[in-house]
Short mmCIF file of C-alpha atoms in Angstrom, two decimals:
data_model
loop_
_atom_site.label_atom_id
_atom_site.label_comp_id
_atom_site.label_asym_id
_atom_site.label_seq_id
_atom_site.Cartn_x
_atom_site.Cartn_y
_atom_site.Cartn_z
CA UNK A 1 -108.89 169.25 -50.16
CA UNK A 2 -106.97 169.69 -46.94
CA UNK A 3 -108.53 172.26 -44.60
CA UNK A 4 -105.69 172.21 -41.97
CA UNK A 5 -103.39 175.21 -41.93
CA UNK A 6 -100.05 174.88 -43.58
CA UNK A 7 -97.48 173.46 -41.23
CA UNK A 8 -100.00 172.34 -38.65
CA UNK A 9 -98.90 169.10 -37.03
CA UNK A 10 -95.48 169.20 -38.71
CA UNK A 11 -93.70 171.00 -35.83
CA UNK A 12 -92.10 174.39 -35.78
CA UNK A 13 -89.38 175.44 -38.05
CA UNK A 14 -88.11 178.10 -35.73
CA UNK A 15 -85.83 177.83 -32.74
CA UNK A 16 -88.70 178.31 -30.27
CA UNK A 17 -91.59 175.94 -30.03
CA UNK A 18 -94.75 177.00 -31.75
CA UNK A 19 -97.51 178.28 -29.55
CA UNK A 20 -101.17 177.32 -29.68
CA UNK A 21 -103.04 178.31 -32.70
CA UNK A 22 -106.67 179.08 -33.08
CA UNK A 23 -108.37 176.61 -35.36
CA UNK A 24 -110.36 177.77 -38.32
CA UNK A 25 -114.06 177.44 -37.91
CA UNK A 26 -115.37 174.30 -39.41
CA UNK A 27 -119.09 173.96 -39.91
CA UNK A 28 -120.26 170.59 -38.60
CA UNK A 29 -123.51 169.10 -39.65
CA UNK A 30 -126.41 169.26 -37.30
CA UNK A 31 -127.28 166.04 -35.53
CA UNK A 32 -131.00 165.30 -35.49
CA UNK A 33 -132.52 165.80 -32.00
CA UNK A 34 -133.74 162.20 -31.79
CA UNK A 35 -130.28 160.75 -32.01
CA UNK A 36 -128.34 159.96 -28.90
CA UNK A 37 -125.23 162.04 -28.32
CA UNK A 38 -123.26 159.71 -26.12
CA UNK A 39 -123.15 161.18 -22.64
CA UNK A 40 -125.69 163.88 -23.46
CA UNK A 41 -128.62 161.53 -23.67
CA UNK A 42 -130.81 163.46 -21.14
CA UNK A 43 -133.76 165.35 -22.56
CA UNK A 44 -133.66 169.06 -22.44
CA UNK A 45 -129.94 169.41 -22.45
CA UNK A 46 -127.78 170.65 -25.37
CA UNK A 47 -125.73 168.19 -27.35
CA UNK A 48 -122.03 167.66 -26.66
CA UNK A 49 -119.91 170.40 -27.94
CA UNK A 50 -116.15 169.78 -28.18
CA UNK A 51 -115.36 173.49 -28.53
CA UNK A 52 -113.50 173.16 -31.76
CA UNK A 53 -116.02 175.44 -33.53
CA UNK A 54 -115.15 178.33 -31.19
CA UNK A 55 -111.45 178.18 -31.66
CA UNK A 56 -110.82 176.53 -28.30
CA UNK A 57 -107.76 174.32 -27.88
CA UNK A 58 -108.33 171.13 -25.83
CA UNK A 59 -111.40 172.46 -24.15
CA UNK A 60 -109.88 175.81 -23.06
CA UNK A 61 -112.45 178.59 -23.38
CA UNK A 62 -111.78 181.34 -25.87
CA UNK A 63 -109.82 184.21 -24.51
CA UNK A 64 -108.13 182.17 -21.75
CA UNK A 65 -104.65 180.71 -21.74
CA UNK A 66 -104.10 177.11 -20.80
CA UNK A 67 -102.58 178.07 -17.50
CA UNK A 68 -105.49 180.34 -16.57
CA UNK A 69 -108.14 178.80 -14.37
CA UNK A 70 -111.82 179.52 -14.98
CA UNK A 71 -113.76 181.46 -12.36
CA UNK A 72 -116.20 178.70 -11.46
CA UNK A 73 -115.61 175.16 -10.52
CA UNK A 74 -114.00 172.92 -13.06
CA UNK A 75 -116.65 171.53 -15.42
CA UNK A 76 -115.19 168.95 -17.83
CA UNK A 77 -118.37 168.84 -19.88
CA UNK A 78 -118.74 172.61 -20.16
CA UNK A 79 -122.36 172.44 -19.09
CA UNK A 80 -122.25 174.86 -16.13
CA UNK A 81 -123.75 172.33 -13.70
CA UNK A 82 -124.53 173.41 -10.13
CA UNK A 83 -121.69 172.09 -7.91
CA UNK A 84 -124.32 170.98 -5.40
CA UNK A 85 -125.43 168.32 -7.85
CA UNK A 86 -123.86 165.25 -9.30
CA UNK A 87 -121.80 165.26 -12.46
CA UNK A 88 -124.80 164.07 -14.49
CA UNK A 89 -127.49 166.15 -12.75
CA UNK A 90 -128.11 163.50 -10.06
CA UNK A 91 -128.50 164.01 -6.25
CA UNK A 92 -125.71 165.63 -4.25
CA UNK A 93 -122.69 163.39 -3.66
CA UNK A 94 -120.63 163.13 -0.43
CA UNK A 95 -116.92 163.44 -0.09
CA UNK A 96 -114.89 160.78 -1.90
CA UNK A 97 -114.15 157.61 0.03
CA UNK A 98 -110.71 156.24 0.73
CA UNK A 99 -108.86 154.65 -2.10
CA UNK A 100 -109.34 150.87 -2.45
CA UNK A 101 -107.11 148.92 -0.05
CA UNK A 102 -106.27 151.82 2.16
CA UNK A 103 -106.99 151.86 6.00
CA UNK A 104 -109.90 154.08 7.15
CA UNK A 105 -109.00 157.22 9.14
CA UNK A 106 -109.20 156.69 12.93
CA UNK A 107 -109.45 159.27 15.53
CA UNK A 108 -106.24 159.33 17.78
CA UNK A 109 -106.79 157.95 21.35
CA UNK A 110 -107.60 160.49 24.10
CA UNK A 111 -104.98 159.45 26.71
CA UNK A 112 -106.12 162.05 29.22
CA UNK A 113 -109.60 160.60 29.27
CA UNK A 114 -108.29 157.04 29.51
CA UNK A 115 -105.99 157.89 32.40
CA UNK A 116 -108.84 159.57 34.26
CA UNK A 117 -111.14 156.55 33.77
CA UNK A 118 -108.33 154.12 34.80
CA UNK A 119 -107.58 156.21 37.92
CA UNK A 120 -111.24 156.24 38.88
CA UNK A 121 -111.55 152.49 38.44
CA UNK A 122 -108.43 151.94 40.56
CA UNK A 123 -109.64 154.19 43.34
CA UNK A 124 -113.08 152.52 43.43
CA UNK A 125 -111.47 149.06 43.43
CA UNK A 126 -109.11 149.95 46.33
CA UNK A 127 -111.95 151.46 48.26
CA UNK A 128 -114.10 148.37 47.81
CA UNK A 129 -111.24 146.04 48.89
CA UNK A 130 -110.51 148.24 51.94
CA UNK A 131 -114.12 148.26 53.03
CA UNK A 132 -114.45 144.57 52.50
CA UNK A 133 -111.25 143.84 54.44
CA UNK A 134 -112.45 146.00 57.31
CA UNK A 135 -115.79 144.24 57.69
CA UNK A 136 -114.09 140.77 57.25
CA UNK A 137 -111.50 141.56 59.97
CA UNK A 138 -114.12 143.19 62.29
CA UNK A 139 -116.21 140.04 62.08
CA UNK A 140 -113.36 137.91 63.27
CA UNK A 141 -112.45 139.89 66.37
CA UNK A 142 -113.61 138.19 69.63
CA UNK A 143 -114.95 140.90 71.86
CA UNK A 144 -115.52 138.84 74.98
CA UNK A 145 -114.22 140.90 77.90
CA UNK A 146 -116.69 143.27 79.50
CA UNK A 147 -114.80 145.97 81.31
CA UNK A 148 -118.11 147.60 82.45
CA UNK A 149 -118.09 144.84 85.16
CA UNK A 150 -114.91 146.18 86.59
CA UNK A 151 -115.78 148.31 89.71
CA UNK A 152 -114.14 151.21 91.54
CA UNK A 153 -112.10 152.26 88.53
CA UNK A 154 -109.46 155.08 88.55
CA UNK A 155 -109.97 158.19 86.46
CA UNK A 156 -108.82 158.16 82.91
CA UNK A 157 -105.48 159.77 81.88
CA UNK A 158 -103.97 161.43 78.85
CA UNK A 159 -102.64 158.28 77.30
CA UNK A 160 -104.53 155.32 75.88
CA UNK A 161 -103.59 152.30 77.95
CA UNK A 162 -103.74 148.55 77.01
CA UNK A 163 -103.32 145.48 79.19
CA UNK A 164 -101.70 142.92 76.89
CA UNK A 165 -101.82 139.35 78.11
CA UNK A 166 -100.26 136.11 76.72
CA UNK A 167 -102.12 133.14 77.93
CA UNK A 168 -101.17 129.53 77.91
CA UNK A 169 -104.44 128.60 76.34
CA UNK A 170 -104.30 125.47 74.15
CA UNK A 171 -107.69 126.28 72.55
CA UNK A 172 -107.78 125.16 68.93
CA UNK A 173 -104.53 123.18 69.17
CA UNK A 174 -104.34 119.49 68.28
CA UNK A 175 -102.49 116.97 70.45
CA UNK A 176 -99.65 116.98 67.80
CA UNK A 177 -99.37 120.77 67.96
CA UNK A 178 -99.34 120.74 71.78
CA UNK A 179 -96.53 118.16 71.69
CA UNK A 180 -94.52 119.94 69.00
CA UNK A 181 -94.82 123.37 70.71
CA UNK A 182 -94.25 121.78 74.18
CA UNK A 183 -97.23 123.54 75.71
CA UNK A 184 -98.43 120.62 77.78
CA UNK A 185 -102.03 119.44 77.88
CA UNK A 186 -103.35 121.33 80.90
CA UNK A 187 -106.99 122.32 80.76
CA UNK A 188 -108.14 125.93 81.01
CA UNK A 189 -105.81 128.80 80.66
CA UNK A 190 -103.44 130.87 82.77
CA UNK A 191 -101.53 134.12 82.15
CA UNK A 192 -98.03 133.52 80.98
CA UNK A 193 -97.09 137.17 80.47
CA UNK A 194 -98.67 140.55 81.20
CA UNK A 195 -97.66 144.05 80.21
CA UNK A 196 -99.07 147.61 80.17
CA UNK A 197 -98.74 149.48 76.88
CA UNK A 198 -99.39 153.21 77.01
CA UNK A 199 -99.84 155.07 73.80
CA UNK A 200 -98.75 158.61 74.69
CA UNK A 201 -97.97 161.74 72.62
CA UNK A 202 -94.38 161.67 74.02
CA UNK A 203 -93.90 158.15 72.80
CA UNK A 204 -95.27 154.66 73.71
CA UNK A 205 -94.36 153.14 77.09
CA UNK A 206 -94.29 149.37 77.68
CA UNK A 207 -94.08 148.12 81.21
CA UNK A 208 -93.89 144.34 81.85
CA UNK A 209 -95.64 142.95 84.96
CA UNK A 210 -94.00 139.76 86.21
CA UNK A 211 -96.58 137.03 86.79
CA UNK A 212 -95.07 136.42 90.19
CA UNK A 213 -95.65 140.03 91.28
CA UNK A 214 -96.92 140.25 94.89
CA UNK A 215 -100.30 142.06 94.69
CA UNK A 216 -103.49 142.48 96.68
CA UNK A 217 -106.80 141.07 95.38
CA UNK A 218 -109.30 143.90 95.87
CA UNK A 219 -113.08 143.71 96.07
CA UNK A 220 -114.64 142.78 92.75
CA UNK A 221 -117.88 141.81 91.02
CA UNK A 222 -118.00 138.29 89.65
CA UNK A 223 -117.83 138.24 85.81
CA UNK A 224 -120.37 135.40 85.63
CA UNK A 225 -122.45 135.64 88.82
CA UNK A 226 -122.49 139.46 89.08
CA UNK A 227 -122.03 139.01 92.84
CA UNK A 228 -119.79 141.47 94.62
CA UNK A 229 -116.98 139.93 96.64
CA UNK A 230 -115.46 142.09 99.44
CA UNK A 231 -111.72 142.56 99.78
CA UNK A 232 -110.12 140.36 102.36
CA UNK A 233 -106.61 141.69 102.30
CA UNK A 234 -105.42 138.69 100.35
CA UNK A 235 -101.99 138.94 98.76
CA UNK A 236 -100.93 136.60 96.06
CA UNK A 237 -99.32 136.29 92.67
CA UNK A 238 -100.62 138.54 89.92
CA UNK A 239 -101.58 135.65 87.61
CA UNK A 240 -103.72 134.14 90.37
CA UNK A 241 -106.23 136.95 89.77
CA UNK A 242 -106.75 135.75 86.23
CA UNK A 243 -107.23 132.17 87.46
CA UNK A 244 -109.76 133.30 90.01
CA UNK A 245 -112.23 135.18 87.81
CA UNK A 246 -110.70 135.83 84.41
CA UNK A 247 -109.77 138.96 82.56
CA UNK A 248 -112.15 141.25 84.42
CA UNK A 249 -110.65 140.49 87.83
CA UNK A 250 -107.17 140.76 86.30
CA UNK A 251 -107.93 144.27 85.05
CA UNK A 252 -109.43 145.14 88.41
CA UNK A 253 -106.36 143.91 90.26
CA UNK A 254 -103.92 145.80 87.99
CA UNK A 255 -105.86 149.00 88.31
CA UNK A 256 -106.06 148.64 92.14
CA UNK A 257 -102.33 148.04 92.56
CA UNK A 258 -101.05 150.52 89.99
CA UNK A 259 -103.72 153.32 90.26
CA UNK A 260 -103.76 153.52 86.40
CA UNK A 261 -106.95 153.09 84.46
CA UNK A 262 -106.81 150.33 81.73
CA UNK A 263 -108.71 151.43 78.63
CA UNK A 264 -108.49 148.24 76.62
CA UNK A 265 -107.65 144.55 77.04
CA UNK A 266 -106.00 142.17 74.50
CA UNK A 267 -105.10 138.53 75.00
CA UNK A 268 -103.61 135.94 72.69
CA UNK A 269 -102.93 132.20 73.20
CA UNK A 270 -99.99 129.99 72.35
CA UNK A 271 -101.42 128.73 69.12
CA UNK A 272 -102.29 132.11 67.67
CA UNK A 273 -98.90 133.50 68.60
CA UNK A 274 -97.04 130.76 66.65
CA UNK A 275 -99.35 131.08 63.65
CA UNK A 276 -98.80 134.86 63.34
CA UNK A 277 -94.98 134.32 63.26
CA UNK A 278 -95.31 131.64 60.62
CA UNK A 279 -97.69 133.75 58.59
CA UNK A 280 -95.09 136.54 58.13
CA UNK A 281 -92.34 134.09 57.39
CA UNK A 282 -90.57 134.35 60.76
CA UNK A 283 -89.14 137.10 62.90
CA UNK A 284 -85.47 138.13 62.94
CA UNK A 285 -83.92 138.39 66.37
CA UNK A 286 -80.46 139.25 67.60
CA UNK A 287 -79.82 136.97 70.61
CA UNK A 288 -76.88 138.23 72.59
CA UNK A 289 -76.06 134.97 74.38
CA UNK A 290 -76.73 131.34 73.62
CA UNK A 291 -79.05 129.41 75.88
CA UNK A 292 -80.87 126.08 75.96
CA UNK A 293 -83.90 125.06 77.91
CA UNK A 294 -85.35 121.56 77.95
CA UNK A 295 -88.83 122.55 79.31
CA UNK A 296 -89.59 125.12 76.54
CA UNK A 297 -87.59 123.43 73.87
CA UNK A 298 -85.33 126.45 73.42
CA UNK A 299 -81.92 125.87 71.83
CA UNK A 300 -80.42 129.10 70.47
CA UNK A 301 -77.01 130.19 69.43
CA UNK A 302 -75.82 133.78 69.84
CA UNK A 303 -76.25 136.20 66.93
CA UNK A 304 -78.89 137.22 64.40
CA UNK A 305 -81.38 134.53 63.36
CA UNK A 306 -84.92 134.19 62.04
CA UNK A 307 -87.31 132.42 64.38
CA UNK A 308 -90.29 130.45 63.16
CA UNK A 309 -93.44 129.99 65.18
CA UNK A 310 -92.26 127.06 67.22
CA UNK A 311 -88.88 128.72 67.99
CA UNK A 312 -90.51 132.06 68.82
CA UNK A 313 -92.82 130.48 71.32
CA UNK A 314 -89.91 128.72 73.01
CA UNK A 315 -88.01 132.01 73.04
CA UNK A 316 -90.73 134.00 74.93
CA UNK A 317 -91.53 131.17 77.39
CA UNK A 318 -88.00 130.34 78.52
CA UNK A 319 -87.12 131.44 82.08
CA UNK A 320 -85.31 128.60 83.85
CA UNK A 321 -82.28 128.88 81.58
CA UNK A 322 -81.98 132.66 82.14
CA UNK A 323 -79.96 134.28 84.97
CA UNK A 324 -82.76 136.62 85.91
CA UNK A 325 -85.50 133.96 85.50
CA UNK A 326 -88.93 135.67 85.06
CA UNK A 327 -87.46 139.13 84.75
CA UNK A 328 -85.15 138.15 81.90
CA UNK A 329 -88.13 136.34 80.34
CA UNK A 330 -90.24 139.51 80.41
CA UNK A 331 -87.38 141.43 78.71
CA UNK A 332 -87.24 138.81 75.97
CA UNK A 333 -91.04 139.04 75.53
CA UNK A 334 -90.86 142.82 75.11
CA UNK A 335 -88.10 142.59 72.56
CA UNK A 336 -89.82 139.93 70.56
CA UNK A 337 -93.25 141.62 70.51
CA UNK A 338 -91.66 144.87 69.36
CA UNK A 339 -89.74 143.11 66.66
CA UNK A 340 -92.89 141.21 65.57
CA UNK A 341 -94.83 144.41 65.20
CA UNK A 342 -92.02 146.19 63.40
CA UNK A 343 -91.53 143.39 60.85
CA UNK A 344 -95.26 142.93 60.32
CA UNK A 345 -95.88 146.56 59.53
CA UNK A 346 -93.87 146.58 56.36
CA UNK A 347 -94.94 147.11 52.69
CA UNK A 348 -93.93 143.46 51.99
CA UNK A 349 -96.70 142.34 54.37
CA UNK A 350 -99.30 145.05 54.14
CA UNK A 351 -99.29 145.26 50.33
CA UNK A 352 -99.04 141.50 49.85
CA UNK A 353 -102.49 139.89 50.23
CA UNK A 354 -100.88 136.46 50.37
CA UNK A 355 -99.16 137.58 53.63
CA UNK A 356 -101.56 140.17 54.98
CA UNK A 357 -104.71 138.03 55.12
CA UNK A 358 -103.06 134.91 56.61
CA UNK A 359 -101.36 137.17 59.28
CA UNK A 360 -104.57 138.94 60.11
CA UNK A 361 -106.51 135.67 60.15
CA UNK A 362 -103.99 133.94 62.40
CA UNK A 363 -104.00 136.80 64.86
CA UNK A 364 -107.70 137.62 64.88
CA UNK A 365 -108.72 133.94 65.22
CA UNK A 366 -107.11 133.64 68.66
CA UNK A 367 -107.14 137.28 69.83
CA UNK A 368 -109.54 138.14 72.65
CA UNK A 369 -110.30 141.80 73.34
CA UNK A 370 -112.75 143.95 75.32
CA UNK A 371 -116.14 144.84 73.89
CA UNK A 372 -115.21 148.44 73.25
CA UNK A 373 -112.03 147.64 71.24
CA UNK A 374 -112.39 148.80 67.64
CA UNK A 375 -110.15 147.87 64.78
CA UNK A 376 -108.73 151.36 65.00
CA UNK A 377 -107.88 150.90 68.63
CA UNK A 378 -106.29 147.55 67.75
CA UNK A 379 -104.18 149.12 65.01
CA UNK A 380 -103.08 151.93 67.38
CA UNK A 381 -101.92 149.32 69.86
CA UNK A 382 -100.03 147.48 67.11
CA UNK A 383 -98.21 150.64 66.00
CA UNK A 384 -97.49 151.65 69.58
CA UNK A 385 -95.71 148.29 70.02
CA UNK A 386 -93.70 149.03 66.82
CA UNK A 387 -92.77 152.44 68.16
CA UNK A 388 -91.06 150.85 71.18
CA UNK A 389 -88.59 149.01 69.07
CA UNK A 390 -88.16 151.98 66.71
CA UNK A 391 -86.61 154.04 69.43
CA UNK A 392 -89.57 156.32 69.89
CA UNK A 393 -90.75 154.82 73.18
CA UNK A 394 -89.65 153.29 76.49
CA UNK A 395 -89.74 149.72 77.68
CA UNK A 396 -88.97 148.37 81.10
CA UNK A 397 -89.89 145.91 83.87
CA UNK A 398 -91.94 147.43 86.67
CA UNK A 399 -89.61 148.67 89.44
CA UNK A 400 -89.08 146.08 92.12
CA UNK A 401 -87.82 146.31 95.67
CA UNK A 402 -87.41 142.64 96.67
CA UNK A 403 -89.44 139.54 97.47
CA UNK A 404 -92.11 138.43 99.86
CA UNK A 405 -92.81 134.75 100.32
CA UNK A 406 -91.30 133.94 96.94
CA UNK A 407 -93.28 136.73 95.22
CA UNK A 408 -91.68 139.83 93.71
CA UNK A 409 -92.52 143.12 95.53
CA UNK A 410 -92.85 146.40 93.72
CA UNK A 411 -90.94 149.52 94.57
CA UNK A 412 -94.01 151.50 95.67
CA UNK A 413 -92.51 154.97 95.36
CA UNK A 414 -91.18 154.33 91.84
CA UNK A 415 -94.31 152.64 90.68
CA UNK A 416 -96.48 155.56 91.81
CA UNK A 417 -94.20 158.08 90.18
CA UNK A 418 -94.18 155.96 86.84
CA UNK A 419 -97.96 155.63 86.76
CA UNK A 420 -98.33 159.38 87.42
CA UNK A 421 -96.07 160.23 84.52
CA UNK A 422 -98.03 157.89 82.22
CA UNK A 423 -101.39 159.26 83.43
CA UNK A 424 -100.35 162.88 82.78
CA UNK A 425 -98.36 162.04 79.52
CA UNK A 426 -95.15 163.34 81.01
CA UNK A 427 -91.59 162.39 80.12
CA UNK A 428 -90.64 159.08 81.70
CA UNK A 429 -87.82 159.50 84.15
CA UNK A 430 -88.33 156.33 86.23
CA UNK A 431 -86.19 153.33 85.39
CA UNK A 432 -87.22 149.73 85.91
CA UNK A 433 -85.37 146.55 86.87
#
């Protein structure tokens, strides 16, 4: 006998689809307790109930439509399990893992934090390099001139003053280099150029002192013996003071004849000068008139050109081929030193370690300074030289009035006025030769 209602499963005869019907209660035989009921094989739990005996359709509780959601969490087994436990009464389960083959979730990168850390590392690295470079450069400076041995010194002024000396020292040069640079092979060293550089608030002032200047050798204390030598009224060339007792007597003689206190002393030889020029890749100069000199090896055409170390040394040493002889040479020396400083203090040199360190090494290896000269003082001297060519300063030869016994005599009135303006940091109104 068929217990299914008539028409069940045969579709609807009407125009609208037939809705869900409640099934007639069918009594199912009881299953003995000892038999396993599939999933419900745990003791103490009721057997599986499909819900057909309560009139439910496909597991939907009685009294609810298929689109109506039950109040509690969905329970496919209808057992009312605690959502804090597993589906089969086991321990609590965590959130479901990612589907097989999918990439695990990753936290997006914190770019702010990365930038902060990168900036900190960069600052620390730059600081370490700067400190290391400072101590490396400071260790290479030759502080050999003791200005405390200079006696009867003038009072200090408003500007910081430097006596810059170019010597013909061949120290550290091989015979091949001496021959190539045409320096000769004379022993010892003599001053080949001298100039006063004043770093003032109104702008730097560079005054060249011709080596043939007629000056008086004052009383002095021997740099080696410590013995005091009285003045004898001796007049001679300025560079003779250096030959007599070195840098200390040269400073003493300059101070005595100018009345200006010299704060620092800096000296560089032939070899170091040429190496600095080569280290920065040459110095561009605009030579107004062609000249050639056999003694120095100079052979230049007029116009702009880049001089290497050998050519630069010939340029600043030439005097016999120039109309003004030593005066024209001092002018060329001023122009070249200013151009050298200007072209060295560029980002291409300072920020390029392959240029910066060779340049500093070449200069510091042959640079001789006073014992009180710091790297800061040295850098200030360098930038003051750069300021001269940048149009912020003044450059000139010391004012001259004539000659005496083949030596150049200074214009005493102009010299005194010039030194007073430098000492008081006033505007320079005096003009030189």
